[in-house]
Amino acid sequence: MNHQLSVIGTGVIGNGWIARALAQGWDVVAFDPDPKAPARTHAFIENAWPSLQRLGLAESASPTRLRFVDSVEEAVIGADLIQENVPERLELKREMLAALDAAAEKHVIIGSSTSGFKPSDLQQDCHNAPGRVIVAHPFNPVYLLPLVELVGGEATVPDQLARAQAHYQALAMRPLVVRREIEGHIADRLMEALWREALHLVNDGVATTEEIDAAVVYGCGLRWSLMGTFLTFHLAGGEQGMRHMLEQFGPALKLPWTKLEAPELTNDLIDRVVDGCNHQAAGRSVAELDSRRDDFLVELLGLVQKYWPEAEGLEGRI
């Protein structure tokens, strides 16, 4: 059975969705009012395809399974999933999503690639089946990075999110269902916090952009790519894990090291963080996690040196 993704808006993100869907053997129908859009999309796919081949293509994968149409109404015919990627302006997105909601069959999920807007705001002008209009926020390059944040709005019911999750899994994505809607979702809020701090460091003359990027690439970024923030700090607590780390370093959260204000470190927050880390550790000792992390970092360092040659000039400064 063939699956069809309908893509509305074919900029960088829209084209990323197209390339991913084609690589997974889906049919893709695209709409973009710009007459130059098809040529740009075909060039994008040609550039992305070698990387997708190295990752592994579905047996039926082919760039020929893409076609452009002349209207939103045509684009949604036969769709299993619709992905909206118009520019990040709320009124424009509301207008497009309302048109998609009016044209598409009521059971079809409509995902918005918005990086910041809440789904309840996006659903406001949808009167056909507003609950199926959700946030489905990917990360660039969409054809390689697997994370997609799924966020339901006030009109969304659990079944709609469950169906969305299944569709994105069929696209070889790793869906993260956000527990409640919030501007910026999860990953972008984390990235924006680091971004704000990095801008402060540049503005205050503490470091250059290159030095800050080196600090991430050769420091925290290497660990984050395996275990994220919480499990990284869990290991920093030694055999006692997160609880000891918070007891030892928790008070430093209130020191004026950053331009961002930390939350109050209540006992409830500590318990939730500790319990979450213990769940992530899944019964593995800190020594086991240390070994897993170190094996990963040795291999990853080789990749960093291969793919980030610009950093060679920083060797004496990092």
mmCIF file of C-alpha atoms in Angstrom:
data_model
loop_
_atom_site.group_PDB
_atom_site.id
_atom_site.type_symbol
_atom_site.label_atom_id
_atom_site.label_comp_id
_atom_site.label_asym_id
_atom_site.label_seq_id
_atom_site.Cartn_x
_atom_site.Cartn_y
_atom_site.Cartn_z
ATOM 1 C CA MET A 1 0.000 0.000 0.000
ATOM 2 C CA ASN A 2 1.416 3.364 -1.052
ATOM 3 C CA HIS A 3 1.484 6.283 1.382
ATOM 4 C CA GLN A 4 1.115 9.887 0.249
ATOM 5 C CA LEU A 5 2.551 12.970 1.901
ATOM 6 C CA SER A 6 1.139 16.300 0.789
ATOM 7 C CA VAL A 7 3.614 19.140 1.277
ATOM 8 C CA ILE A 8 2.446 22.750 1.312
ATOM 9 C CA GLY A 9 5.311 25.213 0.923
ATOM 10 C CA THR A 10 8.628 24.039 -0.477
ATOM 11 C CA GLY A 11 11.325 26.069 1.193
ATOM 12 C CA VAL A 12 14.190 24.412 3.040
ATOM 13 C CA ILE A 13 11.918 22.635 5.525
ATOM 14 C CA GLY A 14 9.272 21.642 2.996
ATOM 15 C CA ASN A 15 11.901 20.245 0.656
ATOM 16 C CA GLY A 16 13.431 18.362 3.566
ATOM 17 C CA TRP A 17 10.095 16.665 4.202
ATOM 18 C CA ILE A 18 9.812 15.840 0.512
ATOM 19 C CA ALA A 19 13.255 14.235 0.359
ATOM 20 C CA ARG A 20 12.604 12.194 3.522
ATOM 21 C CA ALA A 21 9.238 10.927 2.292
ATOM 22 C CA LEU A 22 10.622 9.964 -1.112
ATOM 23 C CA ALA A 23 13.494 8.096 0.553
ATOM 24 C CA GLN A 24 10.952 6.124 2.588
ATOM 25 C CA GLY A 25 9.089 5.100 -0.559
ATOM 26 C CA TRP A 26 6.149 7.484 -0.182
ATOM 27 C CA ASP A 27 4.389 9.337 -2.959
ATOM 28 C CA VAL A 28 4.654 13.107 -2.528
ATOM 29 C CA VAL A 29 2.322 15.786 -3.844
ATOM 30 C CA ALA A 30 3.581 19.339 -3.419
ATOM 31 C CA PHE A 31 2.080 22.793 -3.748
ATOM 32 C CA ASP A 32 3.937 26.098 -3.801
ATOM 33 C CA PRO A 33 2.676 29.227 -5.597
ATOM 34 C CA ASP A 34 6.204 30.166 -6.729
ATOM 35 C CA PRO A 35 6.677 29.006 -10.365
ATOM 36 C CA LYS A 36 10.367 28.384 -9.628
ATOM 37 C CA ALA A 37 9.578 26.000 -6.771
ATOM 38 C CA PRO A 38 9.686 22.710 -8.753
ATOM 39 C CA ALA A 39 13.163 23.426 -10.109
ATOM 40 C CA ARG A 40 14.456 24.299 -6.640
ATOM 41 C CA THR A 41 12.926 21.163 -5.162
ATOM 42 C CA HIS A 42 14.409 18.871 -7.786
ATOM 43 C CA ALA A 43 17.836 20.427 -7.240
ATOM 44 C CA PHE A 44 17.407 19.991 -3.476
ATOM 45 C CA ILE A 45 16.533 16.309 -3.852
ATOM 46 C CA GLU A 46 19.458 15.700 -6.191
ATOM 47 C CA ASN A 47 21.778 17.171 -3.578
ATOM 48 C CA ALA A 48 20.247 15.222 -0.670
ATOM 49 C CA TRP A 49 19.886 11.851 -2.376
ATOM 50 C CA PRO A 50 23.500 10.601 -1.958
ATOM 51 C CA SER A 51 23.240 11.079 1.830
ATOM 52 C CA LEU A 52 19.904 9.303 1.869
ATOM 53 C CA GLN A 53 21.397 6.436 -0.134
ATOM 54 C CA ARG A 54 24.154 6.044 2.468
ATOM 55 C CA LEU A 55 21.541 5.907 5.222
ATOM 56 C CA GLY A 56 19.546 3.336 3.291
ATOM 57 C CA LEU A 57 16.579 3.811 0.979
ATOM 58 C CA ALA A 58 13.274 2.004 1.063
ATOM 59 C CA GLU A 59 12.890 -0.550 -1.704
ATOM 60 C CA SER A 60 10.355 1.617 -3.544
ATOM 61 C CA ALA A 61 12.170 4.933 -2.972
ATOM 62 C CA SER A 62 12.430 7.154 -6.019
ATOM 63 C CA PRO A 63 12.591 10.901 -6.746
ATOM 64 C CA THR A 64 10.106 10.255 -9.572
ATOM 65 C CA ARG A 65 7.338 9.749 -7.004
ATOM 66 C CA LEU A 66 7.062 13.534 -6.580
ATOM 67 C CA ARG A 67 4.600 15.697 -8.466
ATOM 68 C CA PHE A 68 3.626 19.346 -8.133
ATOM 69 C CA VAL A 69 0.026 20.565 -8.413
ATOM 70 C CA ASP A 70 -1.536 23.979 -8.886
ATOM 71 C CA SER A 71 -3.746 24.336 -5.810
ATOM 72 C CA VAL A 72 -4.200 23.392 -2.170
ATOM 73 C CA GLU A 73 -7.367 21.532 -3.116
ATOM 74 C CA GLU A 74 -5.473 19.323 -5.576
ATOM 75 C CA ALA A 75 -2.607 18.793 -3.164
ATOM 76 C CA VAL A 76 -4.708 17.169 -0.437
ATOM 77 C CA ILE A 77 -6.486 14.649 -2.658
ATOM 78 C CA GLY A 78 -5.499 11.169 -1.527
ATOM 79 C CA ALA A 79 -3.254 12.436 1.261
ATOM 80 C CA ASP A 80 -2.399 10.217 4.225
ATOM 81 C CA LEU A 81 -0.580 13.102 5.917
ATOM 82 C CA ILE A 82 -0.366 16.824 5.165
ATOM 83 C CA GLN A 83 2.635 18.958 6.136
ATOM 84 C CA GLU A 84 2.358 22.769 6.120
ATOM 85 C CA ASN A 85 5.584 24.775 5.774
ATOM 86 C CA VAL A 86 4.595 28.328 4.876
ATOM 87 C CA PRO A 87 6.619 31.243 6.354
ATOM 88 C CA GLU A 88 6.531 31.760 10.124
ATOM 89 C CA ARG A 89 3.787 34.386 10.256
ATOM 90 C CA LEU A 90 0.785 33.500 12.388
ATOM 91 C CA GLU A 91 -1.900 35.044 10.180
ATOM 92 C CA LEU A 92 -0.450 33.413 7.066
ATOM 93 C CA LYS A 93 -0.307 30.035 8.755
ATOM 94 C CA ARG A 94 -3.859 30.378 10.067
ATOM 95 C CA GLU A 95 -5.117 31.229 6.603
ATOM 96 C CA MET A 96 -3.336 28.282 4.975
ATOM 97 C CA LEU A 97 -4.308 25.803 7.689
ATOM 98 C CA ALA A 98 -7.947 26.889 7.458
ATOM 99 C CA ALA A 99 -7.842 26.258 3.712
ATOM 100 C CA LEU A 100 -6.275 22.843 4.247
ATOM 101 C CA ASP A 101 -8.794 21.959 6.949
ATOM 102 C CA ALA A 102 -11.661 22.908 4.642
ATOM 103 C CA ALA A 103 -10.289 20.907 1.712
ATOM 104 C CA ALA A 104 -8.931 17.718 3.296
ATOM 105 C CA GLU A 105 -10.899 14.708 4.491
ATOM 106 C CA LYS A 106 -11.616 14.977 8.219
ATOM 107 C CA HIS A 107 -9.463 12.016 9.261
ATOM 108 C CA VAL A 108 -6.256 13.315 7.650
ATOM 109 C CA ILE A 109 -3.703 14.769 10.067
ATOM 110 C CA ILE A 110 -2.396 18.234 9.185
ATOM 111 C CA GLY A 111 1.007 18.941 10.702
ATOM 112 C CA SER A 112 2.503 22.425 10.875
ATOM 113 C CA SER A 113 6.283 22.746 10.844
ATOM 114 C CA THR A 114 6.065 25.880 12.991
ATOM 115 C CA SER A 115 9.001 26.323 15.332
ATOM 116 C CA GLY A 116 7.195 28.558 17.808
ATOM 117 C CA PHE A 117 3.419 28.926 17.525
ATOM 118 C CA LYS A 118 1.049 26.969 19.745
ATOM 119 C CA PRO A 119 -1.394 24.624 17.985
ATOM 120 C CA SER A 120 -4.428 26.165 19.697
ATOM 121 C CA ASP A 121 -3.540 29.453 18.005
ATOM 122 C CA LEU A 122 -3.106 27.676 14.663
ATOM 123 C CA GLN A 123 -6.493 25.917 14.986
ATOM 124 C CA GLN A 124 -8.509 29.115 15.495
ATOM 125 C CA ASP A 125 -9.871 29.462 11.943
ATOM 126 C CA CYS A 126 -10.282 25.727 11.279
ATOM 127 C CA HIS A 127 -13.933 24.677 11.461
ATOM 128 C CA ASN A 128 -14.016 21.303 9.697
ATOM 129 C CA ALA A 129 -11.864 19.159 12.003
ATOM 130 C CA PRO A 130 -9.636 21.549 13.981
ATOM 131 C CA GLY A 131 -8.249 18.921 16.352
ATOM 132 C CA ARG A 132 -6.295 17.211 13.573
ATOM 133 C CA VAL A 133 -4.335 20.433 12.991
ATOM 134 C CA ILE A 134 -1.247 19.930 15.164
ATOM 135 C CA VAL A 135 2.340 21.101 15.461
ATOM 136 C CA ALA A 136 4.789 18.697 13.818
ATOM 137 C CA HIS A 137 8.067 20.534 14.226
ATOM 138 C CA PRO A 138 11.145 18.943 12.595
ATOM 139 C CA PHE A 139 14.813 19.926 12.606
ATOM 140 C CA ASN A 140 17.015 20.899 9.706
ATOM 141 C CA PRO A 141 18.038 18.924 7.696
ATOM 142 C CA VAL A 142 14.670 17.212 7.921
ATOM 143 C CA TYR A 143 15.760 14.416 5.601
ATOM 144 C CA LEU A 144 18.487 13.335 8.062
ATOM 145 C CA LEU A 145 17.504 14.406 11.588
ATOM 146 C CA PRO A 146 14.816 12.128 13.015
ATOM 147 C CA LEU A 147 13.262 14.261 15.765
ATOM 148 C CA VAL A 148 9.788 15.699 15.218
ATOM 149 C CA GLU A 149 7.947 17.426 18.072
ATOM 150 C CA LEU A 150 4.211 16.684 18.021
ATOM 151 C CA VAL A 151 1.953 19.076 19.934
ATOM 152 C CA GLY A 152 -1.822 18.969 20.143
ATOM 153 C CA GLY A 153 -4.039 21.971 20.748
ATOM 154 C CA GLU A 154 -7.219 22.575 22.717
ATOM 155 C CA ALA A 155 -9.327 20.777 20.103
ATOM 156 C CA THR A 156 -6.971 17.801 19.721
ATOM 157 C CA VAL A 157 -7.895 14.406 21.177
ATOM 158 C CA PRO A 158 -5.424 11.605 22.048
ATOM 159 C CA ASP A 159 -6.426 9.475 19.056
ATOM 160 C CA GLN A 160 -5.364 12.218 16.675
ATOM 161 C CA LEU A 161 -1.922 12.469 18.252
ATOM 162 C CA ALA A 162 -1.593 8.674 18.240
ATOM 163 C CA ARG A 163 -2.381 8.545 14.516
ATOM 164 C CA ALA A 164 0.071 11.367 13.877
ATOM 165 C CA GLN A 165 2.753 9.526 15.808
ATOM 166 C CA ALA A 166 2.239 6.416 13.662
ATOM 167 C CA HIS A 167 2.482 8.404 10.422
ATOM 168 C CA TYR A 168 5.732 10.108 11.397
ATOM 169 C CA GLN A 169 7.202 6.814 12.562
ATOM 170 C CA ALA A 170 6.396 5.458 9.102
ATOM 171 C CA LEU A 171 8.573 8.295 7.771
ATOM 172 C CA ALA A 172 11.435 6.982 9.957
ATOM 173 C CA MET A 173 11.048 9.929 12.319
ATOM 174 C CA ARG A 174 11.372 9.812 16.106
ATOM 175 C CA PRO A 175 8.204 11.585 17.309
ATOM 176 C CA LEU A 176 8.337 13.375 20.645
ATOM 177 C CA VAL A 177 4.807 14.056 21.895
ATOM 178 C CA VAL A 178 4.950 17.264 23.927
ATOM 179 C CA ARG A 179 2.833 16.928 27.085
ATOM 180 C CA ARG A 180 1.290 20.411 26.848
ATOM 181 C CA GLU A 181 1.524 23.230 24.372
ATOM 182 C CA ILE A 182 3.996 26.033 24.965
ATOM 183 C CA GLU A 183 5.594 28.590 22.650
ATOM 184 C CA GLY A 184 8.782 27.198 21.136
ATOM 185 C CA HIS A 185 7.934 23.602 22.161
ATOM 186 C CA ILE A 186 10.918 21.799 23.781
ATOM 187 C CA ALA A 187 14.063 21.624 21.654
ATOM 188 C CA ASP A 188 13.911 25.182 20.342
ATOM 189 C CA ARG A 189 13.485 26.554 23.863
ATOM 190 C CA LEU A 190 16.633 24.695 24.886
ATOM 191 C CA MET A 191 18.546 25.856 21.840
ATOM 192 C CA GLU A 192 17.355 29.427 22.296
ATOM 193 C CA ALA A 193 18.586 29.447 25.900
ATOM 194 C CA LEU A 194 22.061 28.442 24.740
ATOM 195 C CA TRP A 195 21.841 30.884 21.847
ATOM 196 C CA ARG A 196 20.972 33.797 24.139
ATOM 197 C CA GLU A 197 23.855 32.959 26.430
ATOM 198 C CA ALA A 198 26.238 32.645 23.471
ATOM 199 C CA LEU A 199 25.211 36.087 22.247
ATOM 200 C CA HIS A 200 25.914 37.526 25.703
ATOM 201 C CA LEU A 201 29.406 35.979 25.631
ATOM 202 C CA VAL A 202 30.140 37.528 22.248
ATOM 203 C CA ASN A 203 28.645 40.880 23.212
ATOM 204 C CA ASP A 204 30.671 41.004 26.450
ATOM 205 C CA GLY A 205 33.914 40.196 24.650
ATOM 206 C CA VAL A 206 34.375 36.880 26.444
ATOM 207 C CA ALA A 207 34.721 34.758 23.309
ATOM 208 C CA THR A 208 34.366 34.802 19.551
ATOM 209 C CA THR A 209 31.672 32.852 17.738
ATOM 210 C CA GLU A 210 34.299 30.341 16.619
ATOM 211 C CA GLU A 211 35.528 29.801 20.157
ATOM 212 C CA ILE A 212 31.985 29.316 21.454
ATOM 213 C CA ASP A 213 31.231 26.787 18.729
ATOM 214 C CA ALA A 214 34.471 24.950 19.570
ATOM 215 C CA ALA A 215 33.409 24.855 23.221
ATOM 216 C CA VAL A 216 30.185 23.122 22.206
ATOM 217 C CA VAL A 217 31.668 20.799 19.576
ATOM 218 C CA TYR A 218 34.561 19.624 21.746
ATOM 219 C CA GLY A 219 32.747 19.762 25.074
ATOM 220 C CA CYS A 220 29.084 19.510 25.912
ATOM 221 C CA GLY A 221 27.926 18.784 22.358
ATOM 222 C CA LEU A 222 29.808 15.515 22.151
ATOM 223 C CA ARG A 223 28.102 14.180 25.260
ATOM 224 C CA TRP A 224 24.692 15.612 24.400
ATOM 225 C CA SER A 225 24.586 13.716 21.110
ATOM 226 C CA LEU A 226 24.536 10.473 23.067
ATOM 227 C CA MET A 227 22.711 11.143 26.336
ATOM 228 C CA GLY A 228 21.329 14.667 26.466
ATOM 229 C CA THR A 229 21.499 17.097 29.373
ATOM 230 C CA PHE A 230 20.032 15.267 32.359
ATOM 231 C CA LEU A 231 21.879 11.974 31.992
ATOM 232 C CA THR A 232 25.131 13.887 31.392
ATOM 233 C CA PHE A 233 24.731 15.611 34.769
ATOM 234 C CA HIS A 234 23.647 12.315 36.329
ATOM 235 C CA LEU A 235 27.113 10.940 35.513
ATOM 236 C CA ALA A 236 28.718 14.071 36.974
ATOM 237 C CA GLY A 237 27.434 12.982 40.394
ATOM 238 C CA GLY A 238 29.585 9.868 40.431
ATOM 239 C CA GLU A 239 28.191 6.666 41.921
ATOM 240 C CA GLN A 240 25.401 8.572 43.689
ATOM 241 C CA GLY A 241 24.298 10.102 40.417
ATOM 242 C CA MET A 242 21.985 13.080 40.026
ATOM 243 C CA ARG A 243 21.114 13.537 43.703
ATOM 244 C CA HIS A 244 24.776 14.039 44.673
ATOM 245 C CA MET A 245 25.342 16.314 41.673
ATOM 246 C CA LEU A 246 22.461 18.569 42.728
ATOM 247 C CA GLU A 247 23.626 18.607 46.347
ATOM 248 C CA GLN A 248 27.162 19.508 45.255
ATOM 249 C CA PHE A 249 26.525 21.915 42.401
ATOM 250 C CA GLY A 250 22.848 22.869 42.772
ATOM 251 C CA PRO A 251 23.575 26.044 44.788
ATOM 252 C CA ALA A 252 25.728 27.312 41.886
ATOM 253 C CA LEU A 253 22.556 27.639 39.819
ATOM 254 C CA LYS A 254 21.851 30.832 41.749
ATOM 255 C CA LEU A 255 25.290 32.315 41.139
ATOM 256 C CA PRO A 256 25.414 35.066 38.477
ATOM 257 C CA TRP A 257 27.152 32.872 35.883
ATOM 258 C CA THR A 258 24.491 33.291 33.222
ATOM 259 C CA LYS A 259 22.059 35.917 32.014
ATOM 260 C CA LEU A 260 19.185 33.460 32.524
ATOM 261 C CA GLU A 261 17.342 33.004 35.812
ATOM 262 C CA ALA A 262 17.235 29.438 37.147
ATOM 263 C CA PRO A 263 14.108 27.915 38.719
ATOM 264 C CA GLU A 264 13.878 27.434 42.467
ATOM 265 C CA LEU A 265 15.502 24.100 43.303
ATOM 266 C CA THR A 266 12.691 22.689 45.426
ATOM 267 C CA ASN A 267 12.650 19.166 46.888
ATOM 268 C CA ASP A 268 9.856 18.295 44.468
ATOM 269 C CA LEU A 269 11.914 19.426 41.480
ATOM 270 C CA ILE A 270 14.972 17.532 42.752
ATOM 271 C CA ASP A 271 12.937 14.347 43.175
ATOM 272 C CA ARG A 272 11.444 14.624 39.695
ATOM 273 C CA VAL A 273 14.854 15.184 38.127
ATOM 274 C CA VAL A 274 16.434 12.312 40.092
ATOM 275 C CA ASP A 275 13.579 9.949 39.251
ATOM 276 C CA GLY A 276 13.787 10.901 35.586
ATOM 277 C CA CYS A 277 17.521 10.207 35.473
ATOM 278 C CA ASN A 278 17.115 6.880 37.225
ATOM 279 C CA HIS A 279 14.478 5.934 34.651
ATOM 280 C CA GLN A 280 16.835 6.906 31.814
ATOM 281 C CA ALA A 281 19.668 4.888 33.368
ATOM 282 C CA ALA A 282 17.358 1.839 33.247
ATOM 283 C CA GLY A 283 19.213 -0.044 35.952
ATOM 284 C CA ARG A 284 22.659 0.497 34.451
ATOM 285 C CA SER A 285 25.402 1.544 36.845
ATOM 286 C CA VAL A 286 27.302 4.781 36.434
ATOM 287 C CA ALA A 287 30.349 2.697 35.455
ATOM 288 C CA GLU A 288 28.358 1.015 32.681
ATOM 289 C CA LEU A 289 27.066 4.357 31.462
ATOM 290 C CA ASP A 290 30.586 5.811 31.660
ATOM 291 C CA SER A 291 31.915 3.004 29.479
ATOM 292 C CA ARG A 292 29.118 3.396 26.946
ATOM 293 C CA ARG A 293 29.657 7.147 26.807
ATOM 294 C CA ASP A 294 33.433 6.854 26.391
ATOM 295 C CA ASP A 295 33.201 4.296 23.572
ATOM 296 C CA PHE A 296 30.781 6.605 21.831
ATOM 297 C CA LEU A 297 32.944 9.699 22.294
ATOM 298 C CA VAL A 298 36.081 8.030 20.893
ATOM 299 C CA GLU A 299 34.272 7.217 17.673
ATOM 300 C CA LEU A 300 32.472 10.550 17.544
ATOM 301 C CA LEU A 301 35.691 12.533 17.934
ATOM 302 C CA GLY A 302 36.983 10.932 14.754
ATOM 303 C CA LEU A 303 33.863 12.088 12.936
ATOM 304 C CA VAL A 304 34.193 15.619 14.309
ATOM 305 C CA GLN A 305 37.808 15.837 13.120
ATOM 306 C CA LYS A 306 36.773 14.557 9.697
ATOM 307 C CA TYR A 307 33.760 16.815 9.198
ATOM 308 C CA TRP A 308 34.838 19.983 11.057
ATOM 309 C CA PRO A 309 38.342 20.668 9.658
ATOM 310 C CA GLU A 310 37.946 24.402 10.390
ATOM 311 C CA ALA A 311 38.570 23.569 14.044
ATOM 312 C CA GLU A 312 42.166 22.502 13.393
ATOM 313 C CA GLY A 313 43.369 26.064 13.915
ATOM 314 C CA LEU A 314 41.827 26.089 17.387
ATOM 315 C CA GLU A 315 43.880 23.204 18.753
ATOM 316 C CA GLY A 316 46.069 25.454 20.862
ATOM 317 C CA ARG A 317 43.099 27.275 22.361
ATOM 318 C CA ILE A 318 40.710 24.503 23.397
#
